[in-house]
Short mmCIF file of C-alpha atoms and ligand atoms in Angstrom, two decimals:
data_model
loop_
_atom_site.label_atom_id
_atom_site.label_comp_id
_atom_site.label_asym_id
_atom_site.label_seq_id
_atom_site.Cartn_x
_atom_site.Cartn_y
_atom_site.Cartn_z
CA UNK A 1 0.00 0.00 0.00
CA UNK A 2 1.54 3.28 -1.07
CA UNK A 3 -0.07 6.41 0.31
CA UNK A 4 -0.65 9.25 -2.10
CA UNK A 5 -2.90 11.68 -0.20
CA UNK A 6 -4.72 12.08 3.07
CA UNK A 7 -7.26 14.25 4.82
CA UNK A 8 -8.44 14.04 8.41
CA UNK A 9 -8.55 10.38 9.45
CA UNK A 10 -8.60 9.03 5.88
CA UNK A 11 -5.67 8.19 3.63
CA UNK A 12 -5.78 7.17 -0.01
CA UNK A 13 -3.27 5.01 -1.83
CA UNK A 14 -1.90 5.40 -5.35
CA UNK A 15 -4.68 3.16 -6.68
CA UNK A 16 -7.43 5.26 -5.10
CA UNK A 17 -8.28 2.86 -2.21
CA UNK A 18 -9.28 4.60 1.02
CA UNK A 19 -8.20 3.55 4.50
CA UNK A 20 -9.07 4.73 7.98
CA UNK A 21 -5.78 5.66 9.66
CA UNK A 22 -5.78 4.06 13.12
CA UNK A 23 -2.04 4.60 13.62
CA UNK A 24 -1.90 8.35 13.06
CA UNK A 25 1.86 8.48 12.52
CA UNK A 26 2.50 6.94 15.96
CA UNK A 27 0.56 9.90 17.42
CA UNK A 28 2.29 12.52 15.26
CA UNK A 29 -1.11 13.00 13.59
CA UNK A 30 -3.22 13.49 16.72
CA UNK A 31 -5.11 16.26 14.92
CA UNK A 32 -5.52 14.25 11.73
CA UNK A 33 -3.89 14.71 8.36
CA UNK A 34 -3.62 18.31 7.20
CA UNK A 35 -5.66 19.89 9.96
CA UNK A 36 -6.86 23.16 8.33
CA UNK A 37 -5.68 25.45 11.15
CA UNK A 38 -2.25 23.82 11.27
CA UNK A 39 -1.84 23.88 7.49
CA UNK A 40 -2.91 27.54 7.46
CA UNK A 41 -0.33 28.40 10.14
CA UNK A 42 2.35 26.63 8.12
CA UNK A 43 1.33 28.37 4.89
CA UNK A 44 1.37 31.80 6.54
CA UNK A 45 4.87 31.14 7.82
CA UNK A 46 6.13 29.67 4.51
CA UNK A 47 5.30 33.01 2.91
CA UNK A 48 7.31 35.01 5.48
CA UNK A 49 10.34 33.21 6.90
CA UNK A 50 11.31 29.55 7.24
CA UNK A 51 14.82 29.29 8.64
CA UNK A 52 17.34 31.47 10.44
CA UNK A 53 19.45 28.81 12.26
CA UNK A 54 19.84 29.49 15.94
CA UNK A 55 22.68 31.92 15.32
CA UNK A 56 19.87 34.48 15.05
CA UNK A 57 16.60 34.75 16.89
CA UNK A 58 13.31 34.54 15.06
CA UNK A 59 10.12 36.35 15.93
CA UNK A 60 8.13 33.12 16.48
CA UNK A 61 10.24 31.36 19.08
CA UNK A 62 9.26 33.34 22.18
CA UNK A 63 5.55 32.80 21.51
CA UNK A 64 6.17 29.08 21.10
CA UNK A 65 8.02 28.87 24.42
CA UNK A 66 5.31 30.91 26.16
CA UNK A 67 2.62 28.60 24.77
CA UNK A 68 4.42 25.50 26.01
CA UNK A 69 4.95 27.07 29.43
CA UNK A 70 1.24 27.82 29.70
CA UNK A 71 0.31 24.32 28.52
CA UNK A 72 2.68 22.40 30.79
CA UNK A 73 3.34 24.59 33.83
CA UNK A 74 7.10 24.41 33.19
CA UNK A 75 8.72 27.69 32.28
CA UNK A 76 11.60 26.97 29.91
CA UNK A 77 11.78 25.28 26.49
CA UNK A 78 14.60 23.88 24.41
CA UNK A 79 13.21 23.27 20.92
CA UNK A 80 14.60 20.36 18.92
CA UNK A 81 13.31 18.39 15.92
CA UNK A 82 12.75 14.67 16.38
CA UNK A 83 11.72 12.76 19.48
CA UNK A 84 15.08 11.03 19.75
CA UNK A 85 16.80 14.42 19.79
CA UNK A 86 14.56 15.59 22.61
CA UNK A 87 15.47 12.45 24.59
CA UNK A 88 19.20 12.92 23.87
CA UNK A 89 18.93 16.55 24.90
CA UNK A 90 17.05 15.59 28.07
CA UNK A 91 19.85 13.16 28.94
CA UNK A 92 22.47 15.88 28.43
CA UNK A 93 20.51 18.33 30.57
CA UNK A 94 20.06 15.75 33.35
CA UNK A 95 23.78 14.91 33.40
CA UNK A 96 24.82 18.57 33.40
CA UNK A 97 22.34 19.26 36.21
CA UNK A 98 23.77 16.32 38.18
CA UNK A 99 27.30 17.75 37.97
CA UNK A 100 26.47 21.44 38.38
CA UNK A 101 23.63 21.26 40.92
CA UNK A 102 23.50 17.86 42.60
CA UNK A 103 27.28 17.65 42.95
CA UNK A 104 27.83 14.24 41.35
CA UNK A 105 31.53 13.51 40.74
CA UNK A 106 32.62 14.18 37.13
CA UNK A 107 31.82 11.29 34.78
CA UNK A 108 29.83 9.37 37.42
CA UNK A 109 26.23 10.40 36.66
CA UNK A 110 23.68 7.62 36.19
CA UNK A 111 20.19 7.64 34.72
CA UNK A 112 17.60 5.03 35.69
CA UNK A 113 15.31 3.82 32.89
CA UNK A 114 12.61 1.16 32.59
CA UNK A 115 12.75 -2.21 30.87
CA UNK A 116 10.80 -2.42 27.60
CA UNK A 117 11.28 1.31 27.08
CA UNK A 118 11.20 2.94 23.69
CA UNK A 119 12.82 6.36 23.54
CA UNK A 120 14.13 6.44 19.96
CA UNK A 121 16.87 5.05 17.75
CA UNK A 122 20.16 6.84 18.39
CA UNK A 123 23.14 4.79 19.60
CA UNK A 124 22.90 6.14 23.17
CA UNK A 125 19.17 5.46 23.34
CA UNK A 126 19.22 1.94 21.87
CA UNK A 127 22.07 1.21 24.26
CA UNK A 128 19.61 1.23 27.16
CA UNK A 129 16.82 -0.53 25.26
CA UNK A 130 15.97 -4.08 26.36
CA UNK A 131 14.66 -4.98 22.89
CA UNK A 132 17.30 -7.10 21.12
CA UNK A 133 15.98 -6.06 17.69
CA UNK A 134 16.52 -2.39 18.50
CA UNK A 135 19.90 -2.92 20.17
CA UNK A 136 21.88 -5.86 18.84
CA UNK A 137 24.58 -5.07 16.32
CA UNK A 138 24.86 -1.39 17.25
CA UNK A 139 27.25 -1.41 20.21
CA UNK A 140 29.44 -0.34 21.90
CA UNK A 141 27.00 1.76 23.88
CA UNK A 142 27.07 4.83 26.12
CA UNK A 143 27.56 3.84 29.79
CA UNK A 144 25.69 5.37 32.75
CA UNK A 145 22.23 3.80 32.49
CA UNK A 146 20.52 1.43 34.92
CA UNK A 147 17.50 -0.57 33.79
CA UNK A 148 14.75 -1.55 36.24
CA UNK A 149 11.37 -3.22 35.63
CA UNK A 150 8.60 -0.80 34.65
CA UNK A 151 5.82 -0.17 37.16
CA UNK A 152 7.99 -1.33 40.08
CA UNK A 153 8.66 1.39 42.66
CA UNK A 154 10.72 -0.88 44.92
CA UNK A 155 13.12 -1.69 42.06
CA UNK A 156 13.35 2.02 41.24
CA UNK A 157 14.11 2.90 44.84
CA UNK A 158 16.88 0.28 44.93
CA UNK A 159 18.46 1.64 41.73
CA UNK A 160 18.51 5.34 42.67
CA UNK A 161 21.58 6.53 44.59
CA UNK A 162 23.77 9.61 45.04
CA UNK A 163 25.02 9.35 41.45
CA UNK A 164 21.53 9.37 39.93
CA UNK A 165 20.79 12.38 37.77
CA UNK A 166 17.35 11.32 36.62
CA UNK A 167 14.66 8.73 36.31
CA UNK A 168 13.58 8.62 32.66
CA UNK A 169 10.30 6.85 31.90
CA UNK A 170 7.32 6.85 29.58
CA UNK A 171 4.11 7.51 31.60
CA UNK A 172 2.50 4.91 29.31
CA UNK A 173 4.83 2.59 27.39
CA UNK A 174 3.65 2.89 23.80
CA UNK A 175 5.87 0.67 21.71
CA UNK A 176 5.86 -1.98 24.44
CA UNK A 177 2.13 -2.43 23.71
CA UNK A 178 0.44 0.52 25.45
CA UNK A 179 1.45 -0.61 28.92
CA UNK A 180 -0.36 1.48 31.55
CA UNK A 181 1.28 1.51 34.98
CA UNK A 182 -0.74 0.88 38.15
CA UNK A 183 -2.48 3.88 39.69
CA UNK A 184 -0.01 5.52 42.02
CA UNK A 185 3.13 4.60 40.05
CA UNK A 186 3.67 8.03 38.51
CA UNK A 187 2.92 9.75 41.83
CA UNK A 188 5.36 7.30 43.44
CA UNK A 189 8.07 8.18 40.91
CA UNK A 190 7.43 11.86 41.67
CA UNK A 191 7.69 11.32 45.42
CA UNK A 192 10.82 9.17 45.13
CA UNK A 193 12.65 11.54 42.79
CA UNK A 194 11.75 14.55 44.95
CA UNK A 195 12.87 12.81 48.14
CA UNK A 196 16.18 11.66 46.62
CA UNK A 197 17.01 14.90 44.82
CA UNK A 198 16.73 13.27 41.39
CA UNK A 199 15.09 14.63 38.25
CA UNK A 200 11.88 13.05 36.99
CA UNK A 201 12.10 13.09 33.19
CA UNK A 202 8.84 12.03 31.50
CA UNK A 203 8.97 11.02 27.86
CA UNK A 204 5.55 12.20 26.62
CA UNK A 205 6.58 12.11 22.98
CA UNK A 206 3.90 9.54 22.13
CA UNK A 207 1.63 9.75 25.19
CA UNK A 208 1.34 13.52 25.38
CA UNK A 209 -0.71 16.22 23.65
CA UNK A 210 -4.20 14.83 24.09
CA UNK A 211 -3.74 11.17 23.23
CA UNK A 212 -4.77 9.71 26.59
CA UNK A 213 -7.72 12.04 27.23
CA UNK A 214 -5.67 14.61 29.12
CA UNK A 215 -3.07 17.09 27.85
CA UNK A 216 -0.29 14.90 29.26
CA UNK A 217 -0.42 11.29 30.42
CA UNK A 218 1.07 12.35 33.78
CA UNK A 219 -2.08 14.45 34.31
CA UNK A 220 -3.93 11.21 35.13
CA UNK A 221 -2.10 11.30 38.46
CA UNK A 222 -1.83 15.11 38.70
CA UNK A 223 1.94 14.83 38.62
CA UNK A 224 4.31 17.47 37.26
CA UNK A 225 7.73 16.05 36.28
CA UNK A 226 10.89 18.20 36.32
CA UNK A 227 11.49 17.64 32.63
CA UNK A 228 8.96 16.85 29.89
CA UNK A 229 10.00 15.50 26.52
CA UNK A 230 7.50 16.36 23.77
CA UNK A 231 7.53 15.58 20.05
CA UNK A 232 5.43 13.93 17.34
CA UNK A 233 2.07 15.79 17.49
CA UNK A 234 3.88 19.00 18.42
CA UNK A 235 4.73 19.32 14.71
CA UNK A 236 1.08 18.89 13.72
CA UNK A 237 2.00 16.11 11.27
CA UNK A 238 3.64 18.78 9.11
CA UNK A 239 7.21 19.29 10.34
CA UNK A 240 9.35 17.49 12.91
CA UNK A 241 9.10 19.51 16.13
CA UNK A 242 10.21 18.31 19.55
CA UNK A 243 10.99 20.06 22.80
CA UNK A 244 12.56 19.62 26.20
CA UNK A 245 10.35 21.58 28.59
CA UNK A 246 11.57 22.08 32.13
CA UNK A 247 11.91 24.47 35.03
CA UNK A 248 14.46 27.21 34.54
CA UNK A 249 16.62 25.96 37.42
CA UNK A 250 17.04 22.67 35.51
CA UNK A 251 17.20 23.64 31.83
CA UNK A 252 19.16 26.76 32.69
CA UNK A 253 22.26 24.63 33.38
CA UNK A 254 22.93 24.66 29.62
CA UNK A 255 25.08 27.66 28.75
CA UNK A 256 25.46 29.22 25.27
CA UNK A 257 27.52 26.99 22.99
CA UNK A 258 26.99 23.81 25.00
CA UNK A 259 24.07 22.53 22.96
CA UNK A 260 22.39 23.45 19.72
CA UNK A 261 20.50 22.52 16.59
CA UNK A 262 20.45 24.12 13.15
CA UNK A 263 16.75 23.53 12.68
CA UNK A 264 15.44 23.31 16.27
CA UNK A 265 12.88 26.04 16.82
CA UNK A 266 13.12 27.30 13.26
CA UNK A 267 10.39 29.78 12.28
CA UNK A 268 8.28 27.17 10.52
CA UNK A 269 8.42 24.81 13.51
CA UNK A 270 7.82 27.74 15.84
CA UNK A 271 4.73 28.70 13.84
CA UNK A 272 3.21 25.21 13.72
CA UNK A 273 4.03 24.39 17.38
CA UNK A 274 1.96 27.27 18.84
CA UNK A 275 -0.90 26.42 16.47
CA UNK A 276 -0.87 22.94 18.04
CA UNK A 277 -0.81 24.50 21.50
CA UNK A 278 -3.80 26.67 20.48
CA UNK A 279 -5.78 23.55 19.48
CA UNK A 280 -5.00 21.96 22.84
CA UNK A 281 -5.82 25.12 24.78
CA UNK A 282 -9.55 24.62 24.16
CA UNK A 283 -9.53 21.17 25.83
CA UNK A 284 -11.73 19.89 23.00
CA UNK A 285 -9.28 17.25 21.79
CA UNK A 286 -8.55 15.99 25.29
CA UNK A 287 -12.32 15.69 25.88
CA UNK A 288 -12.87 13.83 22.60
CA UNK A 289 -10.04 11.43 23.41
CA UNK A 290 -11.54 10.73 26.84
CA UNK A 291 -15.12 10.30 25.56
CA UNK A 292 -14.32 8.29 22.45
CA UNK A 293 -11.75 6.38 24.50
CA UNK A 294 -14.68 4.99 26.49
CA UNK A 295 -16.29 3.86 23.21
CA UNK A 296 -13.01 2.21 22.16
CA UNK A 297 -12.65 0.56 25.56
CA UNK A 298 -16.21 -0.83 25.47
CA UNK A 299 -15.76 -2.04 21.89
CA UNK A 300 -12.56 -3.88 22.79
CA UNK A 301 -14.08 -5.32 25.95
CA UNK A 302 -16.76 -6.93 23.76
CA UNK A 303 -14.04 -8.63 21.70
CA UNK A 304 -12.30 -10.32 24.62
CA UNK A 305 -12.68 -14.06 24.03
CA UNK A 306 -13.57 -13.34 20.40
CA UNK A 307 -10.10 -13.00 18.96
CA UNK A 308 -8.81 -10.67 21.68
CA UNK A 309 -6.92 -12.16 24.64
CA UNK A 310 -6.43 -8.90 26.54
CA UNK A 311 -6.19 -5.19 25.87
CA UNK A 312 -5.14 -1.98 27.55
CA UNK A 313 -6.79 1.32 26.73
CA UNK A 314 -6.22 4.89 27.86
CA UNK A 315 -8.01 7.62 25.94
CA UNK A 316 -7.85 6.95 22.20
CA UNK A 317 -4.90 4.63 22.55
CA UNK A 318 -5.04 0.87 22.92
CA UNK A 319 -2.73 -2.11 22.85
CA UNK A 320 -4.59 -5.26 21.86
CA UNK A 321 -3.20 -8.78 22.36
CA UNK A 322 -4.84 -10.88 19.68
CA UNK A 323 -5.31 -14.63 19.84
CA UNK A 324 -1.89 -15.98 18.70
CA UNK A 325 -3.69 -18.63 16.60
CA UNK A 326 -4.95 -15.79 14.38
CA UNK A 327 -1.38 -15.02 13.31
CA UNK A 328 1.31 -12.54 14.21
CA UNK A 329 0.40 -8.93 14.88
CA UNK A 330 1.84 -8.12 11.49
CA UNK A 331 -0.39 -10.67 9.73
CA UNK A 332 -3.47 -9.35 11.52
CA UNK A 333 -2.53 -5.80 10.49
CA UNK A 334 -2.26 -6.90 6.86
CA UNK A 335 -5.72 -8.47 7.00
CA UNK A 336 -7.12 -5.28 8.54
CA UNK A 337 -5.45 -3.26 5.80
CA UNK A 338 -7.28 -5.42 3.26
CA UNK A 339 -10.51 -4.26 4.92
CA UNK A 340 -9.53 -0.60 4.82
CA UNK A 341 -8.14 -0.17 8.33
CA UNK A 342 -4.55 0.86 8.98
CA UNK A 343 -3.12 -0.27 12.32
CA UNK A 344 0.35 -1.35 13.41
CA UNK A 345 1.73 -4.28 15.34
CA UNK A 346 4.13 -3.80 18.24
CA UNK A 347 5.56 -7.12 19.41
CA UNK A 348 4.36 -10.69 18.89
CA UNK A 349 0.58 -10.75 18.55
CA UNK A 350 -0.01 -7.25 19.92
CA UNK A 351 -1.44 -4.50 17.74
CA UNK A 352 -1.88 -0.88 18.71
CA UNK A 353 -4.76 1.44 17.89
CA UNK A 354 -4.21 5.19 17.95
CA UNK A 355 -6.56 7.05 15.60
CA UNK A 356 -6.41 10.80 15.12
CA UNK A 357 -8.32 12.50 17.94
CA UNK A 358 -10.57 14.01 15.26
CA UNK A 359 -12.17 10.63 14.52
CA UNK A 360 -15.98 10.60 14.79
CA UNK A 361 -17.91 8.09 16.86
CA UNK A 362 -19.35 6.53 13.69
CA UNK A 363 -15.88 6.09 12.21
CA UNK A 364 -14.66 4.53 15.44
CA UNK A 365 -17.63 2.15 15.52
CA UNK A 366 -16.88 1.19 11.92
CA UNK A 367 -13.24 0.49 12.82
CA UNK A 368 -14.39 -1.70 15.72
CA UNK A 369 -16.74 -3.62 13.43
CA UNK A 370 -13.89 -4.24 10.97
CA UNK A 371 -11.74 -5.43 13.85
CA UNK A 372 -14.52 -7.75 15.04
CA UNK A 373 -14.92 -9.14 11.51
CA UNK A 374 -11.21 -9.87 11.07
CA UNK A 375 -10.67 -11.29 14.58
CA UNK A 376 -13.99 -13.11 14.92
C1 LIG B 401 8.02 7.48 23.75
C2 LIG B 401 8.85 7.80 22.55
N1 LIG B 401 9.99 8.50 22.69
C3 LIG B 401 10.76 8.83 21.64
C4 LIG B 401 10.43 8.43 20.36
C5 LIG B 401 11.32 8.79 19.21
O1 LIG B 401 10.74 9.76 18.40
P1 LIG B 401 11.30 10.01 16.92
O2 LIG B 401 10.91 8.83 16.08
O3 LIG B 401 10.63 11.28 16.47
O4 LIG B 401 12.79 10.16 17.04
C6 LIG B 401 9.26 7.69 20.15
C7 LIG B 401 8.89 7.24 18.80
O5 LIG B 401 8.07 6.35 18.60
C8 LIG B 401 8.45 7.37 21.27
O6 LIG B 401 7.33 6.66 21.15
#
């Protein structure tokens, strides 16, 4: 299937077949394909100014940073491009903070991460992945990371010590199969990191910006991390835009010349990013994700025992373990594609559903009926 055009939740291939997009660019298309307000913001900027490099300021960047501060409650932004760059930048910030503020001995800083994480594809990041497919063949890796089981506060407590700069986790593990931690885990991570003088770095690159029915997935436990990593939907499905958002006393450890990016925060990105923030400001998308998430949840519950072994759902985001006898996740996805539904496998027989938040209830019901037909 080769995609030629798309609008809203629908994509069309080169042969004119239409598909409902239930992957939404791994949540980069939370607002659907070519959302009119985002495309208009991009067009306006294309006609004025697209790139300055960060050697010079541009007149869009301050508004972008202000918008993110208002949205997140954290007052400083470092704009980057891809998610992996935001994670890499977050790691650099955490290490610098550990040396400059926490007083960790030079070269000794550690970062605690969770098993089954997915934070991107750079050599440092895959070095602390526990997925052999992501990791094997790419070493040697960057030292300084400790891996503990996800959703296990006791293991986290045992791994954090005086060298620990940060705990880096996904509030919901997307690529692992939409793994939702127990209630209290995120609050527990917040309490532990605060008590031990460690940064809480939340990778909200896939879980953030409306997907789970709240602006951020950490909002489900009313927790504010020290550092938020945003990406994907921040670029509105138009340009790669990511950001490290943090308190000034944390992000401020970076001094001029110590970090940079030719494209990060360029005028085009800094025009689309605030347009995304404007969409989220109304709360409409978060509400839709929460309400339609209940429809998705109920629809999946009805399929348990009918091709579905188990599922996890938060907002408009679900990981579905299909009956292994029905084939691999990949094979199930190909059958769904044949019926006009685009979804993506994660591991084994698990598929993930993450439609644009603009999907209507009728479209969602149709997707569920296709799923029932293929799995039943
Ligand atoms: C939680 C998380 N972090 C980071 C990334 C990496 O983002 P990118 O592909 O833009 O580098 C992803 C991508 O799937 C992700 O899901």
